Coordinates of C-alpha atoms in Angstrom, one line a residue:
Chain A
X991 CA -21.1 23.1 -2.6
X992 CA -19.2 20.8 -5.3
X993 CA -16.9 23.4 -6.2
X994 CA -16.3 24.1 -2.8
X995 CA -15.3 20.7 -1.9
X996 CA -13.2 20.0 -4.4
X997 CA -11.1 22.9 -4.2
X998 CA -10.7 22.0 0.0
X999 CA -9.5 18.8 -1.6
X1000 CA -7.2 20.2 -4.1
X1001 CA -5.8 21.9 -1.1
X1002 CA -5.3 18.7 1.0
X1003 CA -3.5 17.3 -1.8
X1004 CA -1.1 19.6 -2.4
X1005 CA -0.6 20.2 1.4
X1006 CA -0.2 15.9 1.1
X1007 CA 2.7 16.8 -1.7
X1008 CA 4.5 19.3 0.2
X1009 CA 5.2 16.6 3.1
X1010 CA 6.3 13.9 0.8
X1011 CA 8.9 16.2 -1.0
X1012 CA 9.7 17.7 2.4
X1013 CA 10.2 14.1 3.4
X1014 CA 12.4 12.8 0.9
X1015 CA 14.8 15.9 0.6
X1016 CA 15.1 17.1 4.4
X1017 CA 18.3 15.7 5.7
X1018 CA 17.8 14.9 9.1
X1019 CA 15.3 12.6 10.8
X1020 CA 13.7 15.4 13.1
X1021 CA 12.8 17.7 9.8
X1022 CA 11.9 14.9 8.1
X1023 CA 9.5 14.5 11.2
X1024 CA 8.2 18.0 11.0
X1025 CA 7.3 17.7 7.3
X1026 CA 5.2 14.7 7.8
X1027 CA 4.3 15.4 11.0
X1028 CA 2.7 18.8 10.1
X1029 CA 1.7 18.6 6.6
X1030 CA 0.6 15.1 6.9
X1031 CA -2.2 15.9 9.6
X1032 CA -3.1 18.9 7.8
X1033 CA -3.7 17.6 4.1
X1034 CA -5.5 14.7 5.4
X1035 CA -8.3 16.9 7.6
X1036 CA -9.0 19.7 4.5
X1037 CA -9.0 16.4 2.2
X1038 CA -12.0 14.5 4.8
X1039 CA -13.7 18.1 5.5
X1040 CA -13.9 18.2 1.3
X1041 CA -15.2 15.1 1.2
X1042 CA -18.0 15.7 4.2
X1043 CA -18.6 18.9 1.9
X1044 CA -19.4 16.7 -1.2
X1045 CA -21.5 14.0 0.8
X1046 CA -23.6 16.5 2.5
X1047 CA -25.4 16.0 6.0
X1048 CA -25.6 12.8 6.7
X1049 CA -24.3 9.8 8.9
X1050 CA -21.7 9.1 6.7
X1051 CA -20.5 12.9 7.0
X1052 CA -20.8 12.7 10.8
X1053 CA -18.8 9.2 10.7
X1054 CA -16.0 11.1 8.4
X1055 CA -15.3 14.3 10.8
X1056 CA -14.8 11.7 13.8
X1057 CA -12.8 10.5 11.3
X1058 CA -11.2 13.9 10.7
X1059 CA -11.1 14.5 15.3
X1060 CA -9.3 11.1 15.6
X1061 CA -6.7 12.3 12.7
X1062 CA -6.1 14.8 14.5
X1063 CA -5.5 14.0 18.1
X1064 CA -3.9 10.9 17.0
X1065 CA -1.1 12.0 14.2
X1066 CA 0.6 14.2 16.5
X1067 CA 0.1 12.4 19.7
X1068 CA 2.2 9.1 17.3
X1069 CA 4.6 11.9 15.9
X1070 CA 5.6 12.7 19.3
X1071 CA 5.8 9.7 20.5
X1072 CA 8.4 8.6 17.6
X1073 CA 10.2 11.9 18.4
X1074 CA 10.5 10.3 22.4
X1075 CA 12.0 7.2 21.2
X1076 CA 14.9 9.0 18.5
X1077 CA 15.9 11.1 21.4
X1078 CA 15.7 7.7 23.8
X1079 CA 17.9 6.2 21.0
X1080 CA 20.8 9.0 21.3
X1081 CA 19.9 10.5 17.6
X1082 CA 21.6 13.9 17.8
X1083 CA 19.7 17.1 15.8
X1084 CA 21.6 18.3 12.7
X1085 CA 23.1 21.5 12.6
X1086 CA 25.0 23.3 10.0
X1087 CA 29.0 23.9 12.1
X1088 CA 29.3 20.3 13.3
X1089 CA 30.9 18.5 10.1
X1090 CA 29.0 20.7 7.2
X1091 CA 25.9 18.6 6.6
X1092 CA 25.6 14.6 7.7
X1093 CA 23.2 12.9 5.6
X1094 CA 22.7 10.1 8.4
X1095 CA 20.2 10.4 11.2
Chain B
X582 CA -17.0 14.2 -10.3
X583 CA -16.2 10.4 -10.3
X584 CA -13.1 11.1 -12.4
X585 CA -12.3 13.9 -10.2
X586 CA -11.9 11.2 -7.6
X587 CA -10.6 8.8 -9.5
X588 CA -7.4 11.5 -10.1
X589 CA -7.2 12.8 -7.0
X590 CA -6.8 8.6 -5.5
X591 CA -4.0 8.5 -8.4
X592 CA -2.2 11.2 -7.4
X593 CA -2.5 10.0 -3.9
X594 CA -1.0 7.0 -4.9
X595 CA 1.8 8.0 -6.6
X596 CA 2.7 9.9 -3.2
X597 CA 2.3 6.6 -1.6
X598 CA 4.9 5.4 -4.1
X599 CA 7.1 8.1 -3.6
X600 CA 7.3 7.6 0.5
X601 CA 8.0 4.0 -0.1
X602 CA 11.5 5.7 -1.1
X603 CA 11.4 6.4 2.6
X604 CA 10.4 3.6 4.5
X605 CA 12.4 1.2 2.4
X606 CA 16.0 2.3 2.3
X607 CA 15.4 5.2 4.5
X608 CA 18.7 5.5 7.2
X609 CA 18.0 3.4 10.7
X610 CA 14.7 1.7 11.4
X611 CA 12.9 5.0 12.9
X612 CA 12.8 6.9 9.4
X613 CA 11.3 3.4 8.4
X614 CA 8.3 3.6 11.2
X615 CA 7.9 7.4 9.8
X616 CA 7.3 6.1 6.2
X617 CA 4.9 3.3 7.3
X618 CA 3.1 6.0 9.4
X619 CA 3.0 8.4 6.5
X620 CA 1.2 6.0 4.0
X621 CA -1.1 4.6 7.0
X622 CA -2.3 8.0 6.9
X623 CA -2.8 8.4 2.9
X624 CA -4.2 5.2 3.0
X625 CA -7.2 6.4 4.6
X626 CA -7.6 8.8 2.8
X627 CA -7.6 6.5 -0.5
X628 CA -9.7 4.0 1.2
X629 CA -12.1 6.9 1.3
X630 CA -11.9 8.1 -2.1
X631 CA -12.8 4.1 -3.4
X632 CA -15.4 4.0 -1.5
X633 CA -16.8 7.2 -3.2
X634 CA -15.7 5.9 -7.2
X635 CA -18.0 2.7 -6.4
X636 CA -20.4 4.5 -4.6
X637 CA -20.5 2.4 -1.3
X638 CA -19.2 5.0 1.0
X639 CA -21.4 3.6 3.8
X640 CA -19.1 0.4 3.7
X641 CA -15.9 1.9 3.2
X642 CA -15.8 4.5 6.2
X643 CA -15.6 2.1 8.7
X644 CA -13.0 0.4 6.9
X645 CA -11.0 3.6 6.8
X646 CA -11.8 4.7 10.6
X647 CA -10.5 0.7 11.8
X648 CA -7.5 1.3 9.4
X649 CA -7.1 4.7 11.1
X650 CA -6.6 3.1 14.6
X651 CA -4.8 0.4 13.5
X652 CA -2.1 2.9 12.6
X653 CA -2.1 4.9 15.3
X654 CA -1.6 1.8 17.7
X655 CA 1.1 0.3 15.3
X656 CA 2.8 3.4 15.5
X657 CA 2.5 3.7 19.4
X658 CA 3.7 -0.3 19.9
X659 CA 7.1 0.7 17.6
X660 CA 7.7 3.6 19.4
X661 CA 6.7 1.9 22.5
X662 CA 9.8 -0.9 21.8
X663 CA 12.0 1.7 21.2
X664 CA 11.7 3.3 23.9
X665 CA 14.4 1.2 26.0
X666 CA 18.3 2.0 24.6
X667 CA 18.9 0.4 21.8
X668 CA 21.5 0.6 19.1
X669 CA 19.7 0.7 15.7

C-alpha cells in the first residue's frame, strides 16, 4: 500500500510541474489558464488520493477525499469564473496571423 | 517515508516559488488572481504534507480544508469585482 501511494503521489507532482512550466512559458492568459486550470486540479486529487492511500481507513482519510470532492468541484467552477471576468474585461485570445505572437494578455 | 514527505513538500515549494514569477510581475491583474489561485491550491497540499512530517494529521486537515475554501471564495470575490468593465 506504501509503494502504491507514493507512486500516486509522484504522479501528482509531476502532473503539479507540468502546470507551473505550462504556466510560466504559455503566452497568452487563456493557455496559461488551461495549464493551471487542468493540471492544477489533477495533481492535487492523485497527490490527496496518495495520501488517503498511506493513512489508511480512517476519519482522517474520509476528511481528505471531501477534501479531494471540494478540489474538484471548486477549481474549475473558480477557473471559469476568472475566464467570465477576462472575456468581461475585453482580453482578446491569441492567435498565430494577427501580429506574429503578442506576449501581453 | 518521513523524508519522502519531507521531499515531496520541498519540491512543492519550490513550485510555489516558481509561480510567484507569475503572480508578481505577471501582465494585468487577472494573470495575478491566477498565480494566487495556483499556490492556494499547492498550499493545501503542503499544509497536508506538514501535518504528516510532525505526525499531527488530525490537526492539520482541517487546517487545509478551511484554507481550501478560503481560496475558492477569494477567488470567486476577484472575479466577482471584475466582472463589471473595467480597464486593467
Amino acid at each position: 500500500m506504501v509503494a502504491i501511494s507514493i507512486f500516486i503521489i509522484l504522479v501528482g507532482l509531476f502532473f503539479l510541474l507540468a502546470g507551473t512550466i505550462g504556466l510560466l512559458r504559455f503566452p497568452d492568459f487563456y493557455t496559461r489558464m488551461h495549464a493551471a486550470g487542468k493540471c492544477d486540479t489533477l495533481g492535487v486529487l492523485l497527490c490527496l488520493i496518495g495520501m488517503a492511500l498511506y493513512n489508511g481507513f480512517s476519519l482522517i482519510s474520509i476528511k481528505i477525499m471531501f477534501i479531494a470532492v471540494f478540489i474538484f468541484l471548486t477549481s474549475p467552477t473558480a477557473t471559469h469564473s476568472i475566464a467570465r471576468a477576462a472575456m468581461n474585461c475585453g482580453i482578446t485570445p491569441w492567435s498565430k496571423d494577427e501580429e506574429g505572437g503578442r506576449i501581453e494578455g | 517515508m518521513r523524508e519522502f514527505f519531507l521531499v515531496a513538500s520541498m519540491i512543492i515549494g519550490l513550485l510555489v516559488l516558481l509561480t510567484f514569477y507569475r503572480a508578481i510581475s505577471g501582465p494585468g491583474l487577472l494573470n495575478r488572481i491566477l498565480g494566487v489561485n495556483v499556490i492556494g491550491t499547492k498550499t493545501v497540499i503542503i499544509l497536508l504534507l506538514m501535518g504528516f512530517i510532525y505526525g499531527r494529521v488530525d490537526m492539520f486537515v482541517d487546517i487545509s480544508m478551511v484554507y481550501a475554501m478560503l481560496n475558492f471564495i477569494a477567488t470567486l470575490a476577484a472575479a466577482k469585482y471584475l466582472e463589471r468593465k473595467v480597464s486593467i
